[in-house]
Coordinates of C-alpha atoms and ligand atoms in Angstrom, one line a residue:
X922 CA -65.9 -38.5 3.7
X923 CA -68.0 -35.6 3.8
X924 CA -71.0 -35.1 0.4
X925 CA -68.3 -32.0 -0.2
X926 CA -65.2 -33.5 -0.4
X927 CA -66.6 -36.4 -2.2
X928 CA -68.0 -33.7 -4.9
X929 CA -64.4 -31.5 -4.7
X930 CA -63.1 -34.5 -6.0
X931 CA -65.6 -34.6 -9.2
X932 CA -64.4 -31.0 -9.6
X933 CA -60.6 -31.9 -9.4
X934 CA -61.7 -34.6 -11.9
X935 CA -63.2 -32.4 -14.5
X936 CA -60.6 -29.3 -13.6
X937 CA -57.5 -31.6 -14.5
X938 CA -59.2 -33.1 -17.6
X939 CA -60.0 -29.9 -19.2
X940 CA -56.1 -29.1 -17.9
X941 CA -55.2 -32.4 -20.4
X942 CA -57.6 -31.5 -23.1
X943 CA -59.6 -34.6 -22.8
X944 CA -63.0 -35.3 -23.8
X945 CA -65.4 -32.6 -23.0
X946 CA -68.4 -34.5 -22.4
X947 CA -67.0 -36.3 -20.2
X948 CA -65.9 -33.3 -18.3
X949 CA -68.9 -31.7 -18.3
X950 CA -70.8 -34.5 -16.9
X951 CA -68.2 -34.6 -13.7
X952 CA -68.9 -30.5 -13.6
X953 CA -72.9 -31.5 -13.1
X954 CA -72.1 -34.4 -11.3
X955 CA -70.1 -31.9 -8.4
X956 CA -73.1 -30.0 -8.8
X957 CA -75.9 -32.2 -8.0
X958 CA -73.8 -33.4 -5.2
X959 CA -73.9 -30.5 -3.4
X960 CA -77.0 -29.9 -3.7
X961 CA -77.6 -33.5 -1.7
X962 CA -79.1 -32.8 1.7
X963 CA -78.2 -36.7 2.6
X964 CA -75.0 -37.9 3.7
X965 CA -73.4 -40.5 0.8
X966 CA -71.7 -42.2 3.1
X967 CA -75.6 -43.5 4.6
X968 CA -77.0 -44.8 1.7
X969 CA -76.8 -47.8 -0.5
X970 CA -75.4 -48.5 -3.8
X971 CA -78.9 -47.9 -5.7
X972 CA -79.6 -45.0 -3.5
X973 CA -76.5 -43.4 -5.1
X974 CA -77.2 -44.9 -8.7
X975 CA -80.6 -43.2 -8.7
X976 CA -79.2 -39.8 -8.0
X977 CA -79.3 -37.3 -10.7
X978 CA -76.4 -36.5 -12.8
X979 CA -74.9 -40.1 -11.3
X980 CA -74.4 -42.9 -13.9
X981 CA -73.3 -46.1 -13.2
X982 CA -69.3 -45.2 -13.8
X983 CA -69.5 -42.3 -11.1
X984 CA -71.3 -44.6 -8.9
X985 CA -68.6 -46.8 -8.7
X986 CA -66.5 -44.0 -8.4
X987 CA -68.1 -42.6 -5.1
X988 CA -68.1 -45.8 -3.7
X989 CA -64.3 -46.4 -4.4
X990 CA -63.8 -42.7 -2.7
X991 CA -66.1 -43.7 0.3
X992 CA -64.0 -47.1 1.0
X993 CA -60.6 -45.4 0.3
X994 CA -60.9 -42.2 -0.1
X995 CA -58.8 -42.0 -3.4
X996 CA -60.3 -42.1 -7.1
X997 CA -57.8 -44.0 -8.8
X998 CA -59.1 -41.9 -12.6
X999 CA -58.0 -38.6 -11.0
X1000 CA -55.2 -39.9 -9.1
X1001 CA -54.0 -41.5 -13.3
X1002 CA -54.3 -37.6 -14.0
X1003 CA -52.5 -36.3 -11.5
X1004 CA -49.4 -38.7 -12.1
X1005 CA -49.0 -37.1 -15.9
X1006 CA -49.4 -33.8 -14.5
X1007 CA -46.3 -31.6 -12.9
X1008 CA -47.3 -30.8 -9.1
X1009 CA -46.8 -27.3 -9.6
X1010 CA -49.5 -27.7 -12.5
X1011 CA -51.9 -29.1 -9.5
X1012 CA -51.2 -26.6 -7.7
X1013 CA -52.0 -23.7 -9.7
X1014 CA -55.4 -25.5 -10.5
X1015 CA -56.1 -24.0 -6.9
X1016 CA -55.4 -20.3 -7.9
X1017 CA -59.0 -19.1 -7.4
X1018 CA -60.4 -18.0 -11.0
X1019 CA -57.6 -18.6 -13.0
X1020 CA -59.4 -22.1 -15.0
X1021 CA -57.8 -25.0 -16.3
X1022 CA -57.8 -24.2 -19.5
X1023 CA -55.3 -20.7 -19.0
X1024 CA -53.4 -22.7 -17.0
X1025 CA -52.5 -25.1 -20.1
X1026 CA -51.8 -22.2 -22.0
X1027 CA -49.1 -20.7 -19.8
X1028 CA -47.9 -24.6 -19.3
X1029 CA -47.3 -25.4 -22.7
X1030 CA -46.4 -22.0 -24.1
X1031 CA -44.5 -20.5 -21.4
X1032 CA -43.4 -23.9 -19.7
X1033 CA -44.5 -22.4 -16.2
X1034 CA -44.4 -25.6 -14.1
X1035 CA -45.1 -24.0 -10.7
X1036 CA -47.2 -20.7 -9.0
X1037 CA -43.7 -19.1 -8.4
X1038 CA -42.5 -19.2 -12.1
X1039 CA -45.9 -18.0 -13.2
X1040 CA -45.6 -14.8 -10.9
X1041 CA -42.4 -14.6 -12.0
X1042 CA -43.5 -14.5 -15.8
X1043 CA -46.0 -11.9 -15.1
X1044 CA -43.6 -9.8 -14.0
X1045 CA -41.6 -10.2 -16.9
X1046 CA -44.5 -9.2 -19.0
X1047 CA -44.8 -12.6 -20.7
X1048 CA -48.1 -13.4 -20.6
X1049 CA -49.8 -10.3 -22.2
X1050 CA -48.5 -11.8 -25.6
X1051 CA -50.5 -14.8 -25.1
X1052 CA -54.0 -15.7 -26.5
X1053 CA -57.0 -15.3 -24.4
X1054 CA -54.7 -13.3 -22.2
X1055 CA -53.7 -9.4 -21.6
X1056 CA -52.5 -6.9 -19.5
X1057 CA -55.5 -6.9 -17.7
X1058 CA -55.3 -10.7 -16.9
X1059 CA -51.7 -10.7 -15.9
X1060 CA -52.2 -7.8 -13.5
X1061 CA -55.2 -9.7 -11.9
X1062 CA -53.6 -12.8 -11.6
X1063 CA -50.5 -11.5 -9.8
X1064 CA -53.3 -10.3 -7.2
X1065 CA -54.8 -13.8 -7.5
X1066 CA -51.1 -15.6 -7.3
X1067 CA -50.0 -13.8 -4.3
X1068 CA -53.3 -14.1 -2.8
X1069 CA -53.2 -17.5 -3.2
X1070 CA -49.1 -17.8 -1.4
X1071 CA -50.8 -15.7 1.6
X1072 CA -53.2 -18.4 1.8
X1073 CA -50.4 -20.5 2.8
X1074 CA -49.3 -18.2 4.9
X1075 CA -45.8 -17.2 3.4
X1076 CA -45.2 -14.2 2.0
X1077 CA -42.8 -12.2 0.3
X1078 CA -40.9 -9.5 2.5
X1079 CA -41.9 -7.0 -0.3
X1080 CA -45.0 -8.0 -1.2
X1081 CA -46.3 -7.7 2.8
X1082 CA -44.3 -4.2 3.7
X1083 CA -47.0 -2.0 3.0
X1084 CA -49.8 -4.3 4.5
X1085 CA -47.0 -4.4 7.6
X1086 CA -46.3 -0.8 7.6
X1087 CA -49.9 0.0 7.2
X1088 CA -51.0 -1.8 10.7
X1089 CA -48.4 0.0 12.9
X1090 CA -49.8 3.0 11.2
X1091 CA -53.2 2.3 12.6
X1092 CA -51.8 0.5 15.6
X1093 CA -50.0 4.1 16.2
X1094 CA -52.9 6.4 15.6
X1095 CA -55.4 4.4 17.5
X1096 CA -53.2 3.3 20.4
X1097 CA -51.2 6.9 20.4
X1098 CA -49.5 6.2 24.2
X1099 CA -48.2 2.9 23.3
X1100 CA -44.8 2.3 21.9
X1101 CA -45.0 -0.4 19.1
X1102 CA -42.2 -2.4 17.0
X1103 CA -42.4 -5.3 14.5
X1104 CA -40.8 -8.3 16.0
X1105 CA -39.3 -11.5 14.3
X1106 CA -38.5 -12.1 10.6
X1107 CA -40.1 -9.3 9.5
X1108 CA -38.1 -7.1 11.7
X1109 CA -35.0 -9.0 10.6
X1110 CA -36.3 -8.0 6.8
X1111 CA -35.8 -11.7 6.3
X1112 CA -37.0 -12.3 2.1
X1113 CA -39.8 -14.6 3.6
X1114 CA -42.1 -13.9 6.3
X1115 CA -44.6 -16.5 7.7
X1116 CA -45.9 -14.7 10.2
X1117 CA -46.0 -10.7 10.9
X1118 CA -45.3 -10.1 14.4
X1119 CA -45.7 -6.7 16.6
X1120 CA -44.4 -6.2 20.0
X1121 CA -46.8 -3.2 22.3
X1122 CA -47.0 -2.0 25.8
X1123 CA -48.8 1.0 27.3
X1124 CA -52.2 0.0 26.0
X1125 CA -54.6 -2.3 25.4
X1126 CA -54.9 -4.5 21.9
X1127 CA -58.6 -5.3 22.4
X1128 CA -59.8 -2.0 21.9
X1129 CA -57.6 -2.1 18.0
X1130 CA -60.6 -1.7 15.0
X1131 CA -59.4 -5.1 13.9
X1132 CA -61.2 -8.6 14.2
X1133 CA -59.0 -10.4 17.5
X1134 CA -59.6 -14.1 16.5
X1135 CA -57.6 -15.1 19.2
X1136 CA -56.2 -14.6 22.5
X1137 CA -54.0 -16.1 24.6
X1138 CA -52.6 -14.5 27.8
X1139 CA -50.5 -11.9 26.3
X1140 CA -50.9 -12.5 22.8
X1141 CA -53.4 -11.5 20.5
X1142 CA -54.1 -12.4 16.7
X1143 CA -56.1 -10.0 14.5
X1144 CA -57.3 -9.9 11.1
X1145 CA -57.8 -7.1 8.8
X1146 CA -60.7 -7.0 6.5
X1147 CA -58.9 -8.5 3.4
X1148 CA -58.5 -11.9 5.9
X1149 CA -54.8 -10.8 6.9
X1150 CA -53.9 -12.4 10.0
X1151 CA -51.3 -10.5 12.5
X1152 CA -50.2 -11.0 15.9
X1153 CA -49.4 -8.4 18.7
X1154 CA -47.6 -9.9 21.6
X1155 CA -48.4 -7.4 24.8
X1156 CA -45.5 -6.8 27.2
X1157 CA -44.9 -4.3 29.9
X1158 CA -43.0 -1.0 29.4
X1159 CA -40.2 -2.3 32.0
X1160 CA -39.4 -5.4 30.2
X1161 CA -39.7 -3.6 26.5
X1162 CA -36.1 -4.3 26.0
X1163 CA -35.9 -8.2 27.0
X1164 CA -38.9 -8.6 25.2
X1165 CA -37.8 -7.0 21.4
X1166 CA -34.7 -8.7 22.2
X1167 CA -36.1 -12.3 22.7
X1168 CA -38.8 -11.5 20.0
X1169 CA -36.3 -10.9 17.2
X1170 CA -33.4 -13.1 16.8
X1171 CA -33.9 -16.5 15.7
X1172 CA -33.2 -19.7 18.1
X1173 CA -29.4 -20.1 16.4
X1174 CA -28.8 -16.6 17.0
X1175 CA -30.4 -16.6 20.9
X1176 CA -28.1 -19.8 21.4
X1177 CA -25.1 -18.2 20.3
X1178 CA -25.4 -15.2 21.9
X1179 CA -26.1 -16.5 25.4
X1180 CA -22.9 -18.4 25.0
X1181 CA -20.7 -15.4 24.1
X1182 CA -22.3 -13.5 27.3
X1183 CA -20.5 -13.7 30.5
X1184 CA -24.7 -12.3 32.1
X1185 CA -27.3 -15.2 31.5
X1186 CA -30.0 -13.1 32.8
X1187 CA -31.8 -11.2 30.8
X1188 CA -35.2 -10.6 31.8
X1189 CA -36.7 -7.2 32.7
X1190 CA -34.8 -4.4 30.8
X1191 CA -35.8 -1.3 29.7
X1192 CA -34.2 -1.1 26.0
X1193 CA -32.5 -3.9 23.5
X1194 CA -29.0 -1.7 24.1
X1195 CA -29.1 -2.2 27.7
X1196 CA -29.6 -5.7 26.8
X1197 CA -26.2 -5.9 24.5
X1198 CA -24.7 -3.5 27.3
X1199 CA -25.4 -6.1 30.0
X1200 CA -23.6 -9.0 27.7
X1201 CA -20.7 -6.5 27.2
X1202 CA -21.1 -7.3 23.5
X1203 CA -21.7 -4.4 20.9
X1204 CA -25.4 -3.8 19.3
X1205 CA -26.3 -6.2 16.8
X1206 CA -28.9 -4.6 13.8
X1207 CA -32.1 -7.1 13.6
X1208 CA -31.1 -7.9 9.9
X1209 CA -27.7 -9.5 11.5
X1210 CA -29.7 -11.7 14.1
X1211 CA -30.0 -14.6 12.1
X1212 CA -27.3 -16.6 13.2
X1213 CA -24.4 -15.9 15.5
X1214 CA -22.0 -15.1 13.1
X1215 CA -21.9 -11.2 13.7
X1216 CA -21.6 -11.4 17.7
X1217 CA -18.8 -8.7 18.9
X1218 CA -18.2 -7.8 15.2
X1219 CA -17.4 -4.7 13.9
X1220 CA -20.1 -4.5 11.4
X1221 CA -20.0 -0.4 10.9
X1222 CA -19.0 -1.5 7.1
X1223 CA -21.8 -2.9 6.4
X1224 CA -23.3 -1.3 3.1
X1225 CA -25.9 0.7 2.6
X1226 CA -28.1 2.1 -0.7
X1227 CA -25.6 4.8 -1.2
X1228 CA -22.6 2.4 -2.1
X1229 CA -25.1 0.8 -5.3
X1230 CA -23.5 3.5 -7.5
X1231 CA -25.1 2.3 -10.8
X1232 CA -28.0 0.0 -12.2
X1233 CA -26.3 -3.2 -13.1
X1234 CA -28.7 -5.9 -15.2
X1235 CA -31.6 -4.0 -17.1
X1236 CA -34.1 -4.9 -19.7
X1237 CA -35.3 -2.7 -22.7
X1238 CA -37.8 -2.6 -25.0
X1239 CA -35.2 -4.3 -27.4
X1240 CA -36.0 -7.8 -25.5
X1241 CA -38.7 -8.1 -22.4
X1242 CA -38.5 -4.8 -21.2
X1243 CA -41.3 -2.5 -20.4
X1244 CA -39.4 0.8 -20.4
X1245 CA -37.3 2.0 -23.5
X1246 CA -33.4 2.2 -23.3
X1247 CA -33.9 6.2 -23.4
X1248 CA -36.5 5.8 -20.6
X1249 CA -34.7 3.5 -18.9
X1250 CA -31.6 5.7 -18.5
X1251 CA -33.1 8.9 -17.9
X1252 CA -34.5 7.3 -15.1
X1253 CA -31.5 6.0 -13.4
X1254 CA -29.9 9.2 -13.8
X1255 CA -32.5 11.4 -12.5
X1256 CA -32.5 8.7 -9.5
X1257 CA -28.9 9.7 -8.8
X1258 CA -27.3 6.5 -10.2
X1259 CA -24.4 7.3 -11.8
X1260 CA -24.3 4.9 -14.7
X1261 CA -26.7 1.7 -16.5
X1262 CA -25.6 -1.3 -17.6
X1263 CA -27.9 -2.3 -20.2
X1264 CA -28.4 -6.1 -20.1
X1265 CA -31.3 -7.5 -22.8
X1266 CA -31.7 -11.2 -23.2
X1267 CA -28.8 -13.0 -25.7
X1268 CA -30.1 -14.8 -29.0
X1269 CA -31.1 -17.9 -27.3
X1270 CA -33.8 -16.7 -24.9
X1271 CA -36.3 -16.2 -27.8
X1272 CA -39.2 -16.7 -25.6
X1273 CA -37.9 -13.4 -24.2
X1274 CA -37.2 -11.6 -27.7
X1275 CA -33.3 -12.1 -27.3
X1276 CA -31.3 -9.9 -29.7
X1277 CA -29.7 -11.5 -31.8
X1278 CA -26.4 -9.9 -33.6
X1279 CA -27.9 -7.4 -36.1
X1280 CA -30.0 -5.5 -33.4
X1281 CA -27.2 -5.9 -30.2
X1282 CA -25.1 -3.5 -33.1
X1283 CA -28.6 -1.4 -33.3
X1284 CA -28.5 -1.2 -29.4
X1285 CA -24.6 -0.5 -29.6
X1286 CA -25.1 3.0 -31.9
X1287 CA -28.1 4.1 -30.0
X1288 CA -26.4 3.9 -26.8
X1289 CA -23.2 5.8 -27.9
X1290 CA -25.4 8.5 -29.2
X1291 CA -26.9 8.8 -25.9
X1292 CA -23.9 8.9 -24.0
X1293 CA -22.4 11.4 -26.4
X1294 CA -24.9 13.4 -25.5
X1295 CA -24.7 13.2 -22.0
X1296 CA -22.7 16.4 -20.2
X1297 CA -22.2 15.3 -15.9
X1298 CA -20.1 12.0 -16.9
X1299 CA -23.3 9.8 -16.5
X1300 CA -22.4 6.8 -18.5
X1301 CA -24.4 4.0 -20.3
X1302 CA -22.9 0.7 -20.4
X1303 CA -23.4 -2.5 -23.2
X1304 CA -24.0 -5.4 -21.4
X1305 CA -25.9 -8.6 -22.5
X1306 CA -27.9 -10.8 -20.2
X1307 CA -26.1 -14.3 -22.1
X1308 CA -27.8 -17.7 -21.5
X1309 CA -25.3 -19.9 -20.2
X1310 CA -26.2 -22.6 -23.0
X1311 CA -26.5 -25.9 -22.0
X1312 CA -22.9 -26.9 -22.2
X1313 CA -21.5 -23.7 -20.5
X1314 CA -20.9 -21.5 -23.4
X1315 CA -22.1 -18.4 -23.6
X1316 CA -24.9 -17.0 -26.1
X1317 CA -22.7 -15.5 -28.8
X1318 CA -19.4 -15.7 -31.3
X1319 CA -16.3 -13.8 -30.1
X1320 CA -16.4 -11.1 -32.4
X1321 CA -19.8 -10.0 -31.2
X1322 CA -18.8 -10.8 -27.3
X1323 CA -15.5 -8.6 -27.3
X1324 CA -17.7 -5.9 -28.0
X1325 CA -19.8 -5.5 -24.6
X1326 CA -18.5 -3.6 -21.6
X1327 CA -19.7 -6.2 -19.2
X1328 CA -21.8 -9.7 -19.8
X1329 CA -23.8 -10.9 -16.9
X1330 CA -24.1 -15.0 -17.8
X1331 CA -27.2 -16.8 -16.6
X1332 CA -28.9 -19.9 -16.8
X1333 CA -32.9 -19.9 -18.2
X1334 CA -33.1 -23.2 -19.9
X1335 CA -32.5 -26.7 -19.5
X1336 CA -33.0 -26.1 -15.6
X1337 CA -33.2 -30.2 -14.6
X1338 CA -30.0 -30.7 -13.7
X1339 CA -28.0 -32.6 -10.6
X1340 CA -25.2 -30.8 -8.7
X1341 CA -22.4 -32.1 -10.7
X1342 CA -24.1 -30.8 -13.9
X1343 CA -24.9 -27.6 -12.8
X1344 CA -21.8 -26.9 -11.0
X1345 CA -20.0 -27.5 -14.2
X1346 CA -22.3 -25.6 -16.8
X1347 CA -21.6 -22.9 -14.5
X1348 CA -17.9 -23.1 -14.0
X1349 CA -17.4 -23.0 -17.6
X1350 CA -19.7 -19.7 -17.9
X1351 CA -17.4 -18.3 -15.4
X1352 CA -14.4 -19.2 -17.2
X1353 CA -15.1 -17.5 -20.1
X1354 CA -13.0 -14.8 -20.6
X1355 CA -15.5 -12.5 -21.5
X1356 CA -18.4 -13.2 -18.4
X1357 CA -17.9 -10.0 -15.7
X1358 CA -20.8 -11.4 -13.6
X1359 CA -22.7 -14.2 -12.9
X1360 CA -26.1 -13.6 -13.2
X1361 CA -28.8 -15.4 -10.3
X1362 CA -26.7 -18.4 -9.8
X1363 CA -29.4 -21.0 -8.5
X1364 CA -32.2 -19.6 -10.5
X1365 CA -34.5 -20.6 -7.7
X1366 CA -37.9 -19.0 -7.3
X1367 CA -38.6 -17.5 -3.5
X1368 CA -41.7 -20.0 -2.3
X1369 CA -42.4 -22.0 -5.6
X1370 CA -39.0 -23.0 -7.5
X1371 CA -35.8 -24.5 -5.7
X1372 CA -33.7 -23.8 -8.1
X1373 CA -30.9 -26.3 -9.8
X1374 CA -28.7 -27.6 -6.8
X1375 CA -24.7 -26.4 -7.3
X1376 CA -21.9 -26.5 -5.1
X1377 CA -21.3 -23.3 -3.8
X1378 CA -17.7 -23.4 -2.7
X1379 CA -16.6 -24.7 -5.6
X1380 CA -19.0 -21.7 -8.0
X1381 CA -17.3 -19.5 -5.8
X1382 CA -13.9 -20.4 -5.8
X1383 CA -14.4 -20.6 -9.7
X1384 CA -15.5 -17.0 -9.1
X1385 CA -12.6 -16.1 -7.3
X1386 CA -9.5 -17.5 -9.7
X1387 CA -11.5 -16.0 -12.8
X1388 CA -12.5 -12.5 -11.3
X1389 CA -15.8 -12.8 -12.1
X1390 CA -18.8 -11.1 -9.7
X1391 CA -21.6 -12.8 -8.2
X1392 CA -25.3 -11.1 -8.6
X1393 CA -27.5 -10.7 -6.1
X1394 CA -30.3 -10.5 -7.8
X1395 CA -32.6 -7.8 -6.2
X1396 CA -35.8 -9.0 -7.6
X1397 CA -37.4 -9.8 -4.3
X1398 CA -38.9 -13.0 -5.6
X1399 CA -35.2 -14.1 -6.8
X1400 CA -33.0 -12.2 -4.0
X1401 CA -30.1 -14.9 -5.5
X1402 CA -27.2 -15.4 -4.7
X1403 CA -29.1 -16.5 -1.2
X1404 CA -27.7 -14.2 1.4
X1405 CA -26.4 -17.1 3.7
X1406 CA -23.6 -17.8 1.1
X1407 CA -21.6 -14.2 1.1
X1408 CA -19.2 -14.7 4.2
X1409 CA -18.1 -17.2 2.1
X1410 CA -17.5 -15.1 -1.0
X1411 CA -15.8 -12.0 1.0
X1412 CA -13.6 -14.6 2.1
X1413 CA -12.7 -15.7 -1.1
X1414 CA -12.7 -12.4 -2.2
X1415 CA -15.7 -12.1 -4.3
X1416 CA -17.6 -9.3 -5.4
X1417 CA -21.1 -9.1 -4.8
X1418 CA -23.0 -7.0 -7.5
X1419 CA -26.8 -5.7 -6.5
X1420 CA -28.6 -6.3 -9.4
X1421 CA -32.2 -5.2 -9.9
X1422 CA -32.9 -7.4 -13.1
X1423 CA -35.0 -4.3 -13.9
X1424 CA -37.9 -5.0 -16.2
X1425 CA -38.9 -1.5 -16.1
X1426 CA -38.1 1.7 -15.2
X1427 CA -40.1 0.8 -11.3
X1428 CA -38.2 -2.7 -11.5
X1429 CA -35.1 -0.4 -11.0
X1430 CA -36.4 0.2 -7.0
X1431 CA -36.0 -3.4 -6.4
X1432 CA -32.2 -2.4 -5.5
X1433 CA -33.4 -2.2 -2.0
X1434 CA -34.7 -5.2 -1.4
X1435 CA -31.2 -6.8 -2.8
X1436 CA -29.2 -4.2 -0.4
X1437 CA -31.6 -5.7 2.2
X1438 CA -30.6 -9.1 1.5
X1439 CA -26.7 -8.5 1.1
X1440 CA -26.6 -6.9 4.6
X1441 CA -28.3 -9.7 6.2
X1442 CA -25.1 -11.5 4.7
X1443 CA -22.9 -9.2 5.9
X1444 CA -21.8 -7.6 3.0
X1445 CA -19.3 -4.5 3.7
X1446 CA -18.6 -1.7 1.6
X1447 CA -15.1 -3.8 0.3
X1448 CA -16.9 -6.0 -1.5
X1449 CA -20.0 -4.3 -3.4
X1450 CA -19.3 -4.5 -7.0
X1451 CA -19.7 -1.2 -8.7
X1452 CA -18.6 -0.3 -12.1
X1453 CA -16.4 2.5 -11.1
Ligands
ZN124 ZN1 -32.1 -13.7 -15.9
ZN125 ZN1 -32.5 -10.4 -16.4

C-alpha cells in the first residue's frame, strides 16, 4: 500500500465517524493523522514498527492500525463503520465537498439512502427546508451529484444533450467540410449514455481545439476543458452509410437484422437507407435499434410530441411545487397544451406537504374559478398524486376520492419490498375503483435506485381488466414505466400516459424526454393516454 492510500483510509475513518456522530476527538485526531501522513516523504511500508510509532500525529492505536492495513490491507474499525452504514450513504461520502455531516442530515431527515434519491430530492425542492442547507446548496450540489455520476462515466440522456450538442457544434464550425453524426446510445436517445460517440469523414480530428488523449487507428478520444471525455470514430465518405449503420444499433439489434436480410454484406455504402434498401427491409429510426423487435414494421404510428395533448401529473405550491397552480396553468396553456391535471401529494406524503382534506376542497374552489374563467375550452383538471399506502389503499376516504377527476396512485414509502409484495400493493391500487393511472410503477431511480422488483405481466394485466393507465414518468431521472415493457402493454391494451411529474413550471419540458422514451418502446398514436 501506497503512504496515500494508507492515509485515504484515516480520512474514510474520520469521514464515516463524523457521518455516525461519534466522538469528535477521536475524529479529529484521524483528520491530523491523514495529514501528517501525507506529508511523509518515506514509504510506510519500509519502516519498522517504532519508526511508525514515532511519527507525529501517530499513537500507539493508529500504529497498530497501519500495520493491520500494510499486512491486509483492510482496517477492521472502518470496515465496523461501514457495515452499520447503507452503501449508498458510503457512496455519497465521495460527492466532492458535500461533508459528512450534510450527508447525515439529508440521511436522517430526508431518508436519502443513495446519490440518485438525493438528486432526486433536490429536484423536488426538498432540501432547501433543511438546516444548514438552502437554495444555494441544493443548486450546487446537483452540479456536484452529477459531477460526481460523470465520474463514473454514466450519464443521464438529458443531463449530457447540451454538452453533446455543444461538440458537434464546434466539431461543425471547426471541421466545416466534414459531415458529422452522433453514433451509438446517444443517437438511439437511450435514457443512459456511457459513452458519447461521433462518427466524421472529410477531415481530420487532430486538428479539433480539444485535448486527444488517445488514438487508435481510426479512433480518437478528446476531452473538453471541464474533463469530458468523447470519442470520434473517423471513416471515409464512401463507407458513411455502413459505418452509422454498424455504429448505432446495438449487438441484439445487429444480430437480428442480419438474420431478417436475404444481403449479408454490408460494407462500403454511401448512406444508412441504402443500407435498409440493400436488406430489402424498411428504414429503421435509431431510437427503434435496440432490439429487433421493429425489423420490417410499419412504425409510421409511432407518436410524437404533438399527440401529449395535456400535462398529466403536476405539482403546486399547495404540496412540493415550485410554481403556483395559477402559474402552473397559464403555462401549459400558453405552451399549447390543451388542459392540466393538477396532481399534489395525498395526506400521507407529509414529508412532501400532502394536502390533507380541508386544503384538497381549497384546491377544488380555486380551480373551478380558474376554469370558469377560461374562454378557448382550456380545461384544469383535480387530480391527486395518492400514496399507494402500504397495504394498497389509496391516501384518502371515499367521500373525498369521488371528488377528483383523475387520481394517479403511487408508491413513496415503505419501498423494501420482494416481488410478491410489491406486485400485490400494487394490484390493489389498481383495483381501486377510483385510481385512473398508475403513477411510476417501479419507483426506481435512473443510475442510483433499482426500484422495488414487481411482476410486470401480471401489473399489467391488472392494468388491463381494471382500465387503469400506466405513467411514463417523463422525469428523465425516473423515465418509468421502463420503455422495454410497452409492447407488452399495447398488447394488452394499455394506455400509456406521458407524465412530466412537473415540479415546476420548467419540470413541464420534461414531456420530451418521456415521448423519447415511449417511442423507443414503440408506442403508437393508439395507445397515448390523453384526457380527451
Ligand atoms: Zn410520485
Ligand atoms: Zn409526482
Amino acid at each position: 500500500m501506497t503512504n496515500k492510500e494508507i492515509a485515504n483510509k484515516f480520512a474514510d475513518l474520520a469521514n464515516i465517524m463524523e457521518l455516525h456522530k461519534d466522538n469528535p476527538f477521536k475524529i479529529k485526531s484521524y483528520k491530523n493523522t491523514y495529514i501528517q501522513l501525507r506529508k511523509l516523504d518515506r514509504a510506510l511500508v519500509d519502516m519498522t514498527e517504532d519508526e511508525i510509532a514515532s511519527l507525529k500525529g501517530v499513537g500507539k492505536a493508529t500504529t497498530s492500525k497501519i500495520l493491520e492495513l500494510i499486512e491486509t490491507q483492510e482496517m477492521n474499525t472502518y470496515n465496523k463503520y461501514r457495515e452499520k452504514t447503507p452503501p449508498g450513504i458510503v457512496e455519497m461520502l465521495g460527492i466532492k465537498g458535500f461533508g459528512p455531516s450534510k450527508i447525515r442530515v439529508v440521511w436522517k431527515e430526508l431518508g436519502c439512502e443513495t446519490v440518485g434519491e438525493l438528486l432526486y430530492a433536490c429536484n423536488e425542492n426538498r432540501l432547501v427546508g433543511l438546516k444548514g442547507f438552502g437554495a444555494k446548496t441544493q443548486a450546487d450540489l446537483i452540479d456536484k451529484i452529477h459531477f460526481f455520476l460523470g465520474a463514473r462515466n454514466k450519464f443521464h440522456y438529458a443531463r449530457i444533450f447540451s454538452k453533446a450538442n455543444g461538440i458537434m457544434e464546434q466539431v461543425r464550425n471547426e471541421l466545416p467540410e466534414a459531415k458529422v453524426e452522433f453514433v451509438g446510445a446517444f443517437r438511439r436517445k437511450h435514457p443512459i449514455i456511457d459513452k458519447l460517440e461521433l462518427l466524421l469523414c472529410n477531415g481530420n480530428p487532430t486538428t479539433l481545439n480539444y485535448e486527444l488523449v488517445k488514438q487508435d487507428n481510426n479512433r480518437y478520444q478528446f476531452k473538453t476543458d471541464d474533463d469530458f471525455i468523447f470519442h470520434i470514430i473517423h471513416c471515409k465518405e464512401e463507407e458513411w452509410g455502413s459505418k452509422l449503420f454498424r455504429y448505432t444499433g446495438t449487438r441484439e439489434f445487429m444480430e437480428s437484422f442480419l438474420s431478417s436480410s436475404e444481403a449479408k454484406d454490408f460494407k462500403g455504402i454511401a448512406t444508412e437507407e441504402e443500407v435498409f434498401s440493400k436488406a430489402s427491409l424498411p428504414y429503421i429510426i435509431p431510437e427503434l435499434r435496440e432490439n429487433g423487435l421493429y425489423i420490417n414494421k410499419d412504425m409510421s404510428q409511432l407518436i410524437t410530441e404533438d399527440d401529449v395533448k395535456g400535462v398529466i401529473h403536476s405539482h403546486t405550491t399547495y404540496s412540493d411545487g415550485i410554481n403556483s397552480l395559477q402559474e402552473m396553468a397559464s403555462y401549459s396553456k400558453e405552451k399549447g397544451y390543451r388542459y392540466i391535471g393538477i396532481t399534489d401529494h395525498s395526506k400521507s406524503a407529509f414529508y412532501a406537504n400532502g394536502l390533507k382534506e380541508d386544503r384538497i376542497k381549497e384546491q377544488w374552489a380555486e380551480i373551478d374559478a380558474l376554469n370558469a374563467s377560461y374562454e378557448d375550452g382550456f380545461r384544469i383538471y383535480k387530480g391527486i398524486e395518492s400514496d399507494i399506502l402500504y397495504d394498497g389503499n389509496l391516501d384518502y376516504d371515499e367521500d373525498i376520492l369521488k371528488g377528483f377527476d383523475f387520481i394517479i396512485a403511487s408508491v413513496h414509502s415503505n419501498l423494501k419490498m420482494d416481488e410478491e409484495k410489491a406486485t400485490s400493493r400494487l394490484i390493489k391500487a389498481i383495483e381501486n375503483p377510483y385510481t385512473t393511472i398508475l403513477g411510476h410503477p417501479t419507483g426506481r431511480l435512473l443510475l442510483s435506485r433499482k426500484g422495488y422488483p414487481i411482476d410486470h405481466k401480471k401489473v399489467i394485466d391488472a392494468c388491463a381488466a381494471n382500465g387503469v393507465a400506466i405513467e411514463m414518468n417523463a422525469n428523465p431521472l425516473r423515465l418509468d414505466m421502463d420503455f422495454e415493457w410497452i409492447p407488452y402493454a399495447m398488447e394488452k391494451g394499455v394506455k400509456i400516459s406521458i407524465n412530466p411529474d412537473a415540479h415546476s413550471t420548467q419540470g413541464i419540458h420534461d414531456i420530451r424526454y418521456g415521448v423519447m422514451a415511449a417511442r423507443k418502446g414503440g408506442l403508437t398514436k393508439e395507445f397515448i393516454y390523453n384526457f380527451e
